[in-house]
mmCIF file with all atom_site columns, C-alpha atoms in Angstrom:
data_model
loop_
_atom_site.group_PDB
_atom_site.id
_atom_site.type_symbol
_atom_site.label_atom_id
_atom_site.label_alt_id
_atom_site.label_comp_id
_atom_site.label_asym_id
_atom_site.label_entity_id
_atom_site.label_seq_id
_atom_site.pdbx_PDB_ins_code
_atom_site.Cartn_x
_atom_site.Cartn_y
_atom_site.Cartn_z
_atom_site.occupancy
_atom_site.B_iso_or_equiv
_atom_site.pdbx_formal_charge
_atom_site.auth_seq_id
_atom_site.auth_comp_id
_atom_site.auth_asym_id
_atom_site.auth_atom_id
_atom_site.pdbx_PDB_model_num
ATOM 1   C CA . UNK A 1 1   ? 98.815  78.197  105.748 1.00 0.00 ? 1   UNK A CA 1
ATOM 2   C CA . UNK A 1 2   ? 98.300  79.581  102.223 1.00 0.00 ? 2   UNK A CA 1
ATOM 3   C CA . UNK A 1 3   ? 98.653  83.203  103.352 1.00 0.00 ? 3   UNK A CA 1
ATOM 4   C CA . UNK A 1 4   ? 101.749 82.342  105.379 1.00 0.00 ? 4   UNK A CA 1
ATOM 5   C CA . UNK A 1 5   ? 103.342 80.412  102.501 1.00 0.00 ? 5   UNK A CA 1
ATOM 6   C CA . UNK A 1 6   ? 102.631 83.296  100.114 1.00 0.00 ? 6   UNK A CA 1
ATOM 7   C CA . UNK A 1 7   ? 104.103 85.833  102.534 1.00 0.00 ? 7   UNK A CA 1
ATOM 8   C CA . UNK A 1 8   ? 107.228 83.721  103.120 1.00 0.00 ? 8   UNK A CA 1
ATOM 9   C CA . UNK A 1 9   ? 107.624 83.327  99.355  1.00 0.00 ? 9   UNK A CA 1
ATOM 10  C CA . UNK A 1 10  ? 107.289 87.076  98.926  1.00 0.00 ? 10  UNK A CA 1
ATOM 11  C CA . UNK A 1 11  ? 109.871 87.715  101.633 1.00 0.00 ? 11  UNK A CA 1
ATOM 12  C CA . UNK A 1 12  ? 112.254 85.308  99.873  1.00 0.00 ? 12  UNK A CA 1
ATOM 13  C CA . UNK A 1 13  ? 111.834 87.296  96.674  1.00 0.00 ? 13  UNK A CA 1
ATOM 14  C CA . UNK A 1 14  ? 112.310 90.693  98.323  1.00 0.00 ? 14  UNK A CA 1
ATOM 15  C CA . UNK A 1 15  ? 115.231 89.847  100.595 1.00 0.00 ? 15  UNK A CA 1
ATOM 16  C CA . UNK A 1 16  ? 117.111 87.065  98.777  1.00 0.00 ? 16  UNK A CA 1
ATOM 17  C CA . UNK A 1 17  ? 116.160 86.624  95.115  1.00 0.00 ? 17  UNK A CA 1
ATOM 18  C CA . UNK A 1 18  ? 115.862 90.312  94.135  1.00 0.00 ? 18  UNK A CA 1
ATOM 19  C CA . UNK A 1 19  ? 119.195 91.382  95.678  1.00 0.00 ? 19  UNK A CA 1
ATOM 20  C CA . UNK A 1 20  ? 120.991 88.499  93.940  1.00 0.00 ? 20  UNK A CA 1
ATOM 21  C CA . UNK A 1 21  ? 119.207 89.361  90.699  1.00 0.00 ? 21  UNK A CA 1
ATOM 22  C CA . UNK A 1 22  ? 120.278 93.019  90.964  1.00 0.00 ? 22  UNK A CA 1
ATOM 23  C CA . UNK A 1 23  ? 123.920 91.967  91.317  1.00 0.00 ? 23  UNK A CA 1
ATOM 24  C CA . UNK A 1 24  ? 123.809 90.644  87.751  1.00 0.00 ? 24  UNK A CA 1
ATOM 25  C CA . UNK A 1 25  ? 121.095 92.735  86.082  1.00 0.00 ? 25  UNK A CA 1
ATOM 26  C CA . UNK A 1 26  ? 120.321 96.418  86.200  1.00 0.00 ? 26  UNK A CA 1
ATOM 27  C CA . UNK A 1 27  ? 117.369 97.521  88.318  1.00 0.00 ? 27  UNK A CA 1
ATOM 28  C CA . UNK A 1 28  ? 116.184 99.461  85.274  1.00 0.00 ? 28  UNK A CA 1
ATOM 29  C CA . UNK A 1 29  ? 116.046 96.267  83.213  1.00 0.00 ? 29  UNK A CA 1
ATOM 30  C CA . UNK A 1 30  ? 114.296 94.090  85.754  1.00 0.00 ? 30  UNK A CA 1
ATOM 31  C CA . UNK A 1 31  ? 110.951 95.470  86.812  1.00 0.00 ? 31  UNK A CA 1
ATOM 32  C CA . UNK A 1 32  ? 109.910 92.252  88.521  1.00 0.00 ? 32  UNK A CA 1
ATOM 33  C CA . UNK A 1 33  ? 111.585 89.209  89.911  1.00 0.00 ? 33  UNK A CA 1
ATOM 34  C CA . UNK A 1 34  ? 112.900 86.640  87.461  1.00 0.00 ? 34  UNK A CA 1
ATOM 35  C CA . UNK A 1 35  ? 111.956 83.964  90.015  1.00 0.00 ? 35  UNK A CA 1
ATOM 36  C CA . UNK A 1 36  ? 108.657 84.971  91.613  1.00 0.00 ? 36  UNK A CA 1
ATOM 37  C CA . UNK A 1 37  ? 107.921 82.190  94.110  1.00 0.00 ? 37  UNK A CA 1
ATOM 38  C CA . UNK A 1 38  ? 104.501 83.563  95.235  1.00 0.00 ? 38  UNK A CA 1
ATOM 39  C CA . UNK A 1 39  ? 102.967 82.834  91.820  1.00 0.00 ? 39  UNK A CA 1
ATOM 40  C CA . UNK A 1 40  ? 103.934 79.188  92.229  1.00 0.00 ? 40  UNK A CA 1
ATOM 41  C CA . UNK A 1 41  ? 102.271 79.228  95.627  1.00 0.00 ? 41  UNK A CA 1
ATOM 42  C CA . UNK A 1 42  ? 99.133  80.679  94.002  1.00 0.00 ? 42  UNK A CA 1
ATOM 43  C CA . UNK A 1 43  ? 99.090  77.889  91.418  1.00 0.00 ? 43  UNK A CA 1
ATOM 44  C CA . UNK A 1 44  ? 99.638  75.100  93.937  1.00 0.00 ? 44  UNK A CA 1
ATOM 45  C CA . UNK A 1 45  ? 97.135  76.564  96.424  1.00 0.00 ? 45  UNK A CA 1
ATOM 46  C CA . UNK A 1 46  ? 94.352  76.873  93.851  1.00 0.00 ? 46  UNK A CA 1
ATOM 47  C CA . UNK A 1 47  ? 95.190  73.514  92.287  1.00 0.00 ? 47  UNK A CA 1
ATOM 48  C CA . UNK A 1 48  ? 94.989  71.768  95.666  1.00 0.00 ? 48  UNK A CA 1
ATOM 49  C CA . UNK A 1 49  ? 92.337  73.849  97.465  1.00 0.00 ? 49  UNK A CA 1
ATOM 50  C CA . UNK A 1 50  ? 90.229  75.391  94.698  1.00 0.00 ? 50  UNK A CA 1
ATOM 51  C CA . UNK A 1 51  ? 88.146  78.424  95.589  1.00 0.00 ? 51  UNK A CA 1
ATOM 52  C CA . UNK A 1 52  ? 89.075  78.113  99.283  1.00 0.00 ? 52  UNK A CA 1
ATOM 53  C CA . UNK A 1 53  ? 92.507  79.507  98.346  1.00 0.00 ? 53  UNK A CA 1
ATOM 54  C CA . UNK A 1 54  ? 91.167  82.791  96.948  1.00 0.00 ? 54  UNK A CA 1
ATOM 55  C CA . UNK A 1 55  ? 90.605  84.736  100.179 1.00 0.00 ? 55  UNK A CA 1
ATOM 56  C CA . UNK A 1 56  ? 93.954  83.798  101.797 1.00 0.00 ? 56  UNK A CA 1
ATOM 57  C CA . UNK A 1 57  ? 95.733  84.708  98.557  1.00 0.00 ? 57  UNK A CA 1
ATOM 58  C CA . UNK A 1 58  ? 94.014  88.094  98.334  1.00 0.00 ? 58  UNK A CA 1
ATOM 59  C CA . UNK A 1 59  ? 94.763  88.853  101.990 1.00 0.00 ? 59  UNK A CA 1
ATOM 60  C CA . UNK A 1 60  ? 98.417  87.793  101.691 1.00 0.00 ? 60  UNK A CA 1
ATOM 61  C CA . UNK A 1 61  ? 98.882  89.703  98.462  1.00 0.00 ? 61  UNK A CA 1
ATOM 62  C CA . UNK A 1 62  ? 97.327  92.840  99.949  1.00 0.00 ? 62  UNK A CA 1
ATOM 63  C CA . UNK A 1 63  ? 99.576  92.569  102.989 1.00 0.00 ? 63  UNK A CA 1
ATOM 64  C CA . UNK A 1 64  ? 102.700 92.053  100.873 1.00 0.00 ? 64  UNK A CA 1
ATOM 65  C CA . UNK A 1 65  ? 101.770 94.821  98.436  1.00 0.00 ? 65  UNK A CA 1
ATOM 66  C CA . UNK A 1 66  ? 101.114 97.384  101.145 1.00 0.00 ? 66  UNK A CA 1
ATOM 67  C CA . UNK A 1 67  ? 104.007 96.406  103.398 1.00 0.00 ? 67  UNK A CA 1
ATOM 68  C CA . UNK A 1 68  ? 106.740 95.411  100.945 1.00 0.00 ? 68  UNK A CA 1
ATOM 69  C CA . UNK A 1 69  ? 106.071 96.345  97.327  1.00 0.00 ? 69  UNK A CA 1
ATOM 70  C CA . UNK A 1 70  ? 104.080 99.565  96.933  1.00 0.00 ? 70  UNK A CA 1
ATOM 71  C CA . UNK A 1 71  ? 103.481 101.103 100.375 1.00 0.00 ? 71  UNK A CA 1
ATOM 72  C CA . UNK A 1 72  ? 102.935 104.585 98.931  1.00 0.00 ? 72  UNK A CA 1
ATOM 73  C CA . UNK A 1 73  ? 100.122 103.578 96.547  1.00 0.00 ? 73  UNK A CA 1
ATOM 74  C CA . UNK A 1 74  ? 96.464  104.182 97.429  1.00 0.00 ? 74  UNK A CA 1
ATOM 75  C CA . UNK A 1 75  ? 94.818  101.369 99.350  1.00 0.00 ? 75  UNK A CA 1
ATOM 76  C CA . UNK A 1 76  ? 92.088  101.036 96.705  1.00 0.00 ? 76  UNK A CA 1
ATOM 77  C CA . UNK A 1 77  ? 94.746  100.453 94.018  1.00 0.00 ? 77  UNK A CA 1
ATOM 78  C CA . UNK A 1 78  ? 96.522  97.890  96.206  1.00 0.00 ? 78  UNK A CA 1
ATOM 79  C CA . UNK A 1 79  ? 93.239  96.132  96.968  1.00 0.00 ? 79  UNK A CA 1
ATOM 80  C CA . UNK A 1 80  ? 92.278  95.973  93.288  1.00 0.00 ? 80  UNK A CA 1
ATOM 81  C CA . UNK A 1 81  ? 95.711  94.654  92.400  1.00 0.00 ? 81  UNK A CA 1
ATOM 82  C CA . UNK A 1 82  ? 95.517  92.081  95.189  1.00 0.00 ? 82  UNK A CA 1
ATOM 83  C CA . UNK A 1 83  ? 92.157  90.878  93.958  1.00 0.00 ? 83  UNK A CA 1
ATOM 84  C CA . UNK A 1 84  ? 93.626  90.393  90.485  1.00 0.00 ? 84  UNK A CA 1
ATOM 85  C CA . UNK A 1 85  ? 96.537  88.432  91.955  1.00 0.00 ? 85  UNK A CA 1
ATOM 86  C CA . UNK A 1 86  ? 94.307  86.363  94.200  1.00 0.00 ? 86  UNK A CA 1
ATOM 87  C CA . UNK A 1 87  ? 91.863  85.503  91.418  1.00 0.00 ? 87  UNK A CA 1
ATOM 88  C CA . UNK A 1 88  ? 94.095  85.104  88.340  1.00 0.00 ? 88  UNK A CA 1
ATOM 89  C CA . UNK A 1 89  ? 94.967  81.430  88.865  1.00 0.00 ? 89  UNK A CA 1
ATOM 90  C CA . UNK A 1 90  ? 91.455  80.430  89.916  1.00 0.00 ? 90  UNK A CA 1
ATOM 91  C CA . UNK A 1 91  ? 89.969  82.143  86.861  1.00 0.00 ? 91  UNK A CA 1
ATOM 92  C CA . UNK A 1 92  ? 92.512  80.393  84.637  1.00 0.00 ? 92  UNK A CA 1
ATOM 93  C CA . UNK A 1 93  ? 91.469  77.029  86.081  1.00 0.00 ? 93  UNK A CA 1
ATOM 94  C CA . UNK A 1 94  ? 87.865  78.038  85.353  1.00 0.00 ? 94  UNK A CA 1
ATOM 95  C CA . UNK A 1 95  ? 88.737  78.926  81.736  1.00 0.00 ? 95  UNK A CA 1
ATOM 96  C CA . UNK A 1 96  ? 90.295  75.470  81.366  1.00 0.00 ? 96  UNK A CA 1
ATOM 97  C CA . UNK A 1 97  ? 87.197  73.908  82.970  1.00 0.00 ? 97  UNK A CA 1
ATOM 98  C CA . UNK A 1 98  ? 84.899  75.784  80.593  1.00 0.00 ? 98  UNK A CA 1
ATOM 99  C CA . UNK A 1 99  ? 87.036  74.464  77.737  1.00 0.00 ? 99  UNK A CA 1
ATOM 100 C CA . UNK A 1 100 ? 86.326  70.951  79.031  1.00 0.00 ? 100 UNK A CA 1
ATOM 101 C CA . UNK A 1 101 ? 89.620  70.365  80.853  1.00 0.00 ? 101 UNK A CA 1
ATOM 102 C CA . UNK A 1 102 ? 89.364  69.866  84.603  1.00 0.00 ? 102 UNK A CA 1
ATOM 103 C CA . UNK A 1 103 ? 92.896  69.846  85.960  1.00 0.00 ? 103 UNK A CA 1
ATOM 104 C CA . UNK A 1 104 ? 92.085  69.869  89.676  1.00 0.00 ? 104 UNK A CA 1
ATOM 105 C CA . UNK A 1 105 ? 93.297  66.761  91.541  1.00 0.00 ? 105 UNK A CA 1
ATOM 106 C CA . UNK A 1 106 ? 89.688  65.560  91.853  1.00 0.00 ? 106 UNK A CA 1
ATOM 107 C CA . UNK A 1 107 ? 88.682  66.558  88.315  1.00 0.00 ? 107 UNK A CA 1
ATOM 108 C CA . UNK A 1 108 ? 87.904  64.198  85.460  1.00 0.00 ? 108 UNK A CA 1
ATOM 109 C CA . UNK A 1 109 ? 91.168  65.102  83.706  1.00 0.00 ? 109 UNK A CA 1
ATOM 110 C CA . UNK A 1 110 ? 93.380  64.795  86.786  1.00 0.00 ? 110 UNK A CA 1
ATOM 111 C CA . UNK A 1 111 ? 95.406  62.087  85.019  1.00 0.00 ? 111 UNK A CA 1
ATOM 112 C CA . UNK A 1 112 ? 96.394  64.724  82.449  1.00 0.00 ? 112 UNK A CA 1
ATOM 113 C CA . UNK A 1 113 ? 97.566  67.079  85.165  1.00 0.00 ? 113 UNK A CA 1
ATOM 114 C CA . UNK A 1 114 ? 101.293 66.968  85.442  1.00 0.00 ? 114 UNK A CA 1
ATOM 115 C CA . UNK A 1 115 ? 103.943 69.572  85.974  1.00 0.00 ? 115 UNK A CA 1
ATOM 116 C CA . UNK A 1 116 ? 103.891 70.586  82.304  1.00 0.00 ? 116 UNK A CA 1
ATOM 117 C CA . UNK A 1 117 ? 100.196 71.358  82.292  1.00 0.00 ? 117 UNK A CA 1
ATOM 118 C CA . UNK A 1 118 ? 100.498 73.289  85.563  1.00 0.00 ? 118 UNK A CA 1
ATOM 119 C CA . UNK A 1 119 ? 103.368 75.322  84.088  1.00 0.00 ? 119 UNK A CA 1
ATOM 120 C CA . UNK A 1 120 ? 101.195 76.095  81.048  1.00 0.00 ? 120 UNK A CA 1
ATOM 121 C CA . UNK A 1 121 ? 98.333  77.134  83.319  1.00 0.00 ? 121 UNK A CA 1
ATOM 122 C CA . UNK A 1 122 ? 100.723 79.252  85.418  1.00 0.00 ? 122 UNK A CA 1
ATOM 123 C CA . UNK A 1 123 ? 101.973 81.031  82.301  1.00 0.00 ? 123 UNK A CA 1
ATOM 124 C CA . UNK A 1 124 ? 98.454  81.862  81.164  1.00 0.00 ? 124 UNK A CA 1
ATOM 125 C CA . UNK A 1 125 ? 97.478  82.992  84.676  1.00 0.00 ? 125 UNK A CA 1
ATOM 126 C CA . UNK A 1 126 ? 100.588 85.155  84.760  1.00 0.00 ? 126 UNK A CA 1
ATOM 127 C CA . UNK A 1 127 ? 99.475  86.984  81.634  1.00 0.00 ? 127 UNK A CA 1
ATOM 128 C CA . UNK A 1 128 ? 96.019  87.581  83.163  1.00 0.00 ? 128 UNK A CA 1
ATOM 129 C CA . UNK A 1 129 ? 97.709  88.773  86.364  1.00 0.00 ? 129 UNK A CA 1
ATOM 130 C CA . UNK A 1 130 ? 100.151 91.066  84.560  1.00 0.00 ? 130 UNK A CA 1
ATOM 131 C CA . UNK A 1 131 ? 97.490  92.695  82.412  1.00 0.00 ? 131 UNK A CA 1
ATOM 132 C CA . UNK A 1 132 ? 95.184  93.092  85.413  1.00 0.00 ? 132 UNK A CA 1
ATOM 133 C CA . UNK A 1 133 ? 97.911  94.680  87.508  1.00 0.00 ? 133 UNK A CA 1
ATOM 134 C CA . UNK A 1 134 ? 98.805  97.031  84.650  1.00 0.00 ? 134 UNK A CA 1
ATOM 135 C CA . UNK A 1 135 ? 95.215  98.274  84.758  1.00 0.00 ? 135 UNK A CA 1
ATOM 136 C CA . UNK A 1 136 ? 95.567  99.216  88.427  1.00 0.00 ? 136 UNK A CA 1
ATOM 137 C CA . UNK A 1 137 ? 99.173  100.432 88.276  1.00 0.00 ? 137 UNK A CA 1
ATOM 138 C CA . UNK A 1 138 ? 99.070  102.069 84.847  1.00 0.00 ? 138 UNK A CA 1
ATOM 139 C CA . UNK A 1 139 ? 100.646 105.238 86.138  1.00 0.00 ? 139 UNK A CA 1
ATOM 140 C CA . UNK A 1 140 ? 103.772 103.392 87.289  1.00 0.00 ? 140 UNK A CA 1
ATOM 141 C CA . UNK A 1 141 ? 105.103 102.620 83.799  1.00 0.00 ? 141 UNK A CA 1
ATOM 142 C CA . UNK A 1 142 ? 104.931 104.222 80.358  1.00 0.00 ? 142 UNK A CA 1
ATOM 143 C CA . UNK A 1 143 ? 102.923 102.401 77.716  1.00 0.00 ? 143 UNK A CA 1
ATOM 144 C CA . UNK A 1 144 ? 106.059 101.385 75.787  1.00 0.00 ? 144 UNK A CA 1
ATOM 145 C CA . UNK A 1 145 ? 107.376 99.536  78.831  1.00 0.00 ? 145 UNK A CA 1
ATOM 146 C CA . UNK A 1 146 ? 104.189 97.582  79.513  1.00 0.00 ? 146 UNK A CA 1
ATOM 147 C CA . UNK A 1 147 ? 105.022 94.764  77.091  1.00 0.00 ? 147 UNK A CA 1
ATOM 148 C CA . UNK A 1 148 ? 108.431 94.386  78.728  1.00 0.00 ? 148 UNK A CA 1
ATOM 149 C CA . UNK A 1 149 ? 106.813 94.379  82.166  1.00 0.00 ? 149 UNK A CA 1
ATOM 150 C CA . UNK A 1 150 ? 104.312 91.690  81.141  1.00 0.00 ? 150 UNK A CA 1
ATOM 151 C CA . UNK A 1 151 ? 107.143 89.599  79.663  1.00 0.00 ? 151 UNK A CA 1
ATOM 152 C CA . UNK A 1 152 ? 109.235 89.978  82.832  1.00 0.00 ? 152 UNK A CA 1
ATOM 153 C CA . UNK A 1 153 ? 106.300 89.046  85.049  1.00 0.00 ? 153 UNK A CA 1
ATOM 154 C CA . UNK A 1 154 ? 105.553 86.045  82.816  1.00 0.00 ? 154 UNK A CA 1
ATOM 155 C CA . UNK A 1 155 ? 109.143 84.798  83.053  1.00 0.00 ? 155 UNK A CA 1
ATOM 156 C CA . UNK A 1 156 ? 109.301 85.317  86.817  1.00 0.00 ? 156 UNK A CA 1
ATOM 157 C CA . UNK A 1 157 ? 105.897 83.780  87.479  1.00 0.00 ? 157 UNK A CA 1
ATOM 158 C CA . UNK A 1 158 ? 106.562 80.758  85.278  1.00 0.00 ? 158 UNK A CA 1
ATOM 159 C CA . UNK A 1 159 ? 110.008 80.112  86.756  1.00 0.00 ? 159 UNK A CA 1
ATOM 160 C CA . UNK A 1 160 ? 108.604 80.649  90.258  1.00 0.00 ? 160 UNK A CA 1
ATOM 161 C CA . UNK A 1 161 ? 105.927 78.047  89.590  1.00 0.00 ? 161 UNK A CA 1
ATOM 162 C CA . UNK A 1 162 ? 108.542 75.653  88.231  1.00 0.00 ? 162 UNK A CA 1
ATOM 163 C CA . UNK A 1 163 ? 110.628 76.126  91.400  1.00 0.00 ? 163 UNK A CA 1
ATOM 164 C CA . UNK A 1 164 ? 107.607 75.511  93.640  1.00 0.00 ? 164 UNK A CA 1
ATOM 165 C CA . UNK A 1 165 ? 106.686 72.379  91.693  1.00 0.00 ? 165 UNK A CA 1
ATOM 166 C CA . UNK A 1 166 ? 110.254 71.077  92.022  1.00 0.00 ? 166 UNK A CA 1
ATOM 167 C CA . UNK A 1 167 ? 110.102 71.716  95.747  1.00 0.00 ? 167 UNK A CA 1
ATOM 168 C CA . UNK A 1 168 ? 106.725 69.972  96.043  1.00 0.00 ? 168 UNK A CA 1
ATOM 169 C CA . UNK A 1 169 ? 107.990 66.974  94.056  1.00 0.00 ? 169 UNK A CA 1
ATOM 170 C CA . UNK A 1 170 ? 111.100 66.810  96.249  1.00 0.00 ? 170 UNK A CA 1
ATOM 171 C CA . UNK A 1 171 ? 109.057 66.965  99.454  1.00 0.00 ? 171 UNK A CA 1
ATOM 172 C CA . UNK A 1 172 ? 106.648 64.353  98.152  1.00 0.00 ? 172 UNK A CA 1
ATOM 173 C CA . UNK A 1 173 ? 109.467 61.948  97.238  1.00 0.00 ? 173 UNK A CA 1
ATOM 174 C CA . UNK A 1 174 ? 111.270 62.559  100.510 1.00 0.00 ? 174 UNK A CA 1
ATOM 175 C CA . UNK A 1 175 ? 108.246 61.880  102.696 1.00 0.00 ? 175 UNK A CA 1
ATOM 176 C CA . UNK A 1 176 ? 106.425 59.402  100.410 1.00 0.00 ? 176 UNK A CA 1
ATOM 177 C CA . UNK A 1 177 ? 102.876 60.727  100.651 1.00 0.00 ? 177 UNK A CA 1
#
């Protein structure tokens, strides 16, 4: 389910969100999506499933990277990038846990976990993800553009997480579970 949700989110970005975005902003200005739904799926999957979400996220990210995003890049680069994407949220949860904050639904601080704290966590995970991906895809952008790329990824990942949380809240209210 996680891999399917990630892939559907990625397809939404590629075929709906990105084309609409390019109508209003130059392709040169926007390196990434300003509403990257898959990052929200990463956050929700790891928040709800913990380490069990890592493998499906890596597999889905590898599939989407090779098939939709960078099909001409070496498989080893795509795999490394996918591992960064699949692990970034989990590692951020672990950093919070090591700092004494357990935000998982079954953690001791689950009462503190609300949409604001998940957005904060998503933003931090996005920075880890962006920096990690820059390591693997360093040849795709000049050094001067890397800060812009990280900022664009951060905005898209954070807004994508916000959209996923809104959707989850709406579904939860609609079906009362």
